[in-house]
Amino acid sequence: MTGGTETTGDGAGTADGAGAGDRTGGEGGPAAPLSSRDEAVLAVERRSWPGPGAKERVIRERLGISPTRYYQLLNALLDDPRALAHDPVTVNRLRRIRDARRARR
């Protein structure tokens, strides 16, 4: 018998990628708004940074996640229509950068 404690906390997912599919609204229904964590990821990316050290420090302190996890979340957000609706300038800029890097490979 299960006790109803099947949630894992903040929805950050696990090492095997679980939790990554919870962004799109799932089964064709209306998508839920972006989580506060997703909005915070976009806010960090919206800023200009003097170097990677300052940005990584803010990622760890403000979001409480590793930079590796941050970039995993950010990459997933770039494909999320809710992120595009929330911050089209940042998302489109990052999509262009990502596409240019993929084209160079």
mmCIF file of C-alpha atoms in Angstrom:
data_model
loop_
_atom_site.group_PDB
_atom_site.id
_atom_site.type_symbol
_atom_site.label_atom_id
_atom_site.label_comp_id
_atom_site.label_asym_id
_atom_site.label_seq_id
_atom_site.Cartn_x
_atom_site.Cartn_y
_atom_site.Cartn_z
ATOM 1 C CA MET A 1 0.000 0.000 0.000
ATOM 2 C CA THR A 2 1.430 3.441 -0.925
ATOM 3 C CA GLY A 3 1.151 6.381 1.380
ATOM 4 C CA GLY A 4 0.774 9.289 -1.013
ATOM 5 C CA THR A 5 4.375 10.496 -0.690
ATOM 6 C CA GLU A 6 5.286 9.858 -4.301
ATOM 7 C CA THR A 7 6.284 13.404 -5.161
ATOM 8 C CA THR A 8 9.979 14.170 -5.134
ATOM 9 C CA GLY A 9 10.052 17.758 -3.963
ATOM 10 C CA ASP A 10 10.731 20.676 -6.261
ATOM 11 C CA GLY A 11 10.353 18.747 -9.515
ATOM 12 C CA ALA A 12 14.001 19.221 -10.374
ATOM 13 C CA GLY A 13 14.146 15.700 -11.739
ATOM 14 C CA THR A 14 16.685 12.992 -11.181
ATOM 15 C CA ALA A 15 19.944 11.950 -12.733
ATOM 16 C CA ASP A 16 18.096 9.765 -15.239
ATOM 17 C CA GLY A 17 16.214 12.782 -16.611
ATOM 18 C CA ALA A 18 12.909 12.193 -14.838
ATOM 19 C CA GLY A 19 11.033 15.419 -14.429
ATOM 20 C CA ALA A 20 12.111 16.828 -17.768
ATOM 21 C CA GLY A 21 8.804 15.965 -19.391
ATOM 22 C CA ASP A 22 6.700 17.988 -16.975
ATOM 23 C CA ARG A 23 7.090 21.254 -18.898
ATOM 24 C CA THR A 24 4.707 21.009 -21.825
ATOM 25 C CA GLY A 25 1.333 20.413 -20.255
ATOM 26 C CA GLY A 26 1.383 16.738 -21.078
ATOM 27 C CA GLU A 27 -1.713 15.169 -22.613
ATOM 28 C CA GLY A 28 -2.837 17.962 -24.906
ATOM 29 C CA GLY A 29 -4.403 20.043 -22.154
ATOM 30 C CA PRO A 30 -3.589 23.658 -21.500
ATOM 31 C CA ALA A 31 -0.030 24.113 -20.338
ATOM 32 C CA ALA A 32 0.538 25.218 -16.778
ATOM 33 C CA PRO A 33 2.423 28.481 -16.336
ATOM 34 C CA LEU A 34 6.177 28.367 -15.957
ATOM 35 C CA SER A 35 7.393 27.440 -12.507
ATOM 36 C CA SER A 36 9.156 30.059 -10.435
ATOM 37 C CA ARG A 37 12.384 28.094 -10.933
ATOM 38 C CA ASP A 38 11.969 28.207 -14.728
ATOM 39 C CA GLU A 39 11.317 31.941 -14.577
ATOM 40 C CA ALA A 40 14.419 32.357 -12.391
ATOM 41 C CA VAL A 41 16.528 30.420 -14.925
ATOM 42 C CA LEU A 42 15.373 32.768 -17.687
ATOM 43 C CA ALA A 43 16.021 35.782 -15.463
ATOM 44 C CA VAL A 44 19.613 34.666 -14.854
ATOM 45 C CA GLU A 45 20.121 34.159 -18.568
ATOM 46 C CA ARG A 46 18.608 37.548 -19.383
ATOM 47 C CA ARG A 47 21.394 39.332 -17.502
ATOM 48 C CA SER A 48 24.792 40.238 -18.863
ATOM 49 C CA TRP A 49 27.719 38.631 -17.041
ATOM 50 C CA PRO A 50 31.344 39.786 -16.860
ATOM 51 C CA GLY A 51 32.547 36.190 -16.819
ATOM 52 C CA PRO A 52 31.491 32.629 -16.092
ATOM 53 C CA GLY A 53 32.514 32.716 -12.419
ATOM 54 C CA ALA A 54 29.968 35.321 -11.379
ATOM 55 C CA LYS A 55 27.171 33.595 -13.279
ATOM 56 C CA GLU A 56 27.997 30.172 -11.818
ATOM 57 C CA ARG A 57 28.048 31.656 -8.312
ATOM 58 C CA VAL A 58 24.585 33.154 -8.817
ATOM 59 C CA ILE A 59 23.295 29.858 -10.222
ATOM 60 C CA ARG A 60 24.467 27.996 -7.123
ATOM 61 C CA GLU A 61 23.386 30.624 -4.588
ATOM 62 C CA ARG A 62 20.097 31.835 -6.069
ATOM 63 C CA LEU A 63 18.810 28.674 -7.706
ATOM 64 C CA GLY A 64 20.498 26.113 -5.471
ATOM 65 C CA ILE A 65 21.517 23.892 -8.399
ATOM 66 C CA SER A 66 24.752 23.044 -10.140
ATOM 67 C CA PRO A 67 25.691 24.877 -13.345
ATOM 68 C CA THR A 68 25.403 21.574 -15.221
ATOM 69 C CA ARG A 69 21.793 21.124 -14.060
ATOM 70 C CA TYR A 70 21.114 24.798 -14.856
ATOM 71 C CA TYR A 71 22.170 24.360 -18.475
ATOM 72 C CA GLN A 72 20.109 21.166 -18.764
ATOM 73 C CA LEU A 73 17.031 23.055 -17.550
ATOM 74 C CA LEU A 74 17.809 26.017 -19.789
ATOM 75 C CA ASN A 75 18.153 23.829 -22.870
ATOM 76 C CA ALA A 76 14.782 22.220 -22.154
ATOM 77 C CA LEU A 77 13.222 25.663 -21.633
ATOM 78 C CA LEU A 78 14.370 26.768 -25.089
ATOM 79 C CA ASP A 79 12.006 24.179 -26.567
ATOM 80 C CA ASP A 80 9.113 25.083 -24.262
ATOM 81 C CA PRO A 81 6.455 27.331 -25.851
ATOM 82 C CA ARG A 82 5.618 28.732 -22.411
ATOM 83 C CA ALA A 83 9.186 30.031 -22.059
ATOM 84 C CA LEU A 84 8.921 31.666 -25.484
ATOM 85 C CA ALA A 85 5.677 33.338 -24.448
ATOM 86 C CA HIS A 86 7.193 34.466 -21.128
ATOM 87 C CA ASP A 87 10.440 35.929 -22.510
ATOM 88 C CA PRO A 88 10.587 35.848 -26.317
ATOM 89 C CA VAL A 89 13.673 38.059 -26.652
ATOM 90 C CA THR A 90 15.853 35.890 -24.403
ATOM 91 C CA VAL A 91 14.536 32.573 -25.710
ATOM 92 C CA ASN A 92 14.941 33.559 -29.368
ATOM 93 C CA ARG A 93 18.477 34.883 -28.731
ATOM 94 C CA LEU A 94 19.473 31.644 -27.008
ATOM 95 C CA ARG A 95 17.869 29.533 -29.734
ATOM 96 C CA ARG A 96 19.911 31.384 -32.370
ATOM 97 C CA ILE A 97 23.115 30.783 -30.386
ATOM 98 C CA ARG A 98 22.276 27.100 -29.893
ATOM 99 C CA ASP A 99 21.435 26.637 -33.572
ATOM 100 C CA ALA A 100 24.680 28.328 -34.660
ATOM 101 C CA ARG A 101 26.716 26.047 -32.382
ATOM 102 C CA ARG A 102 24.940 22.975 -33.747
ATOM 103 C CA ALA A 103 25.603 24.107 -37.322
ATOM 104 C CA ARG A 104 29.345 24.419 -36.600
ATOM 105 C CA ARG A 105 29.561 20.765 -35.482
#
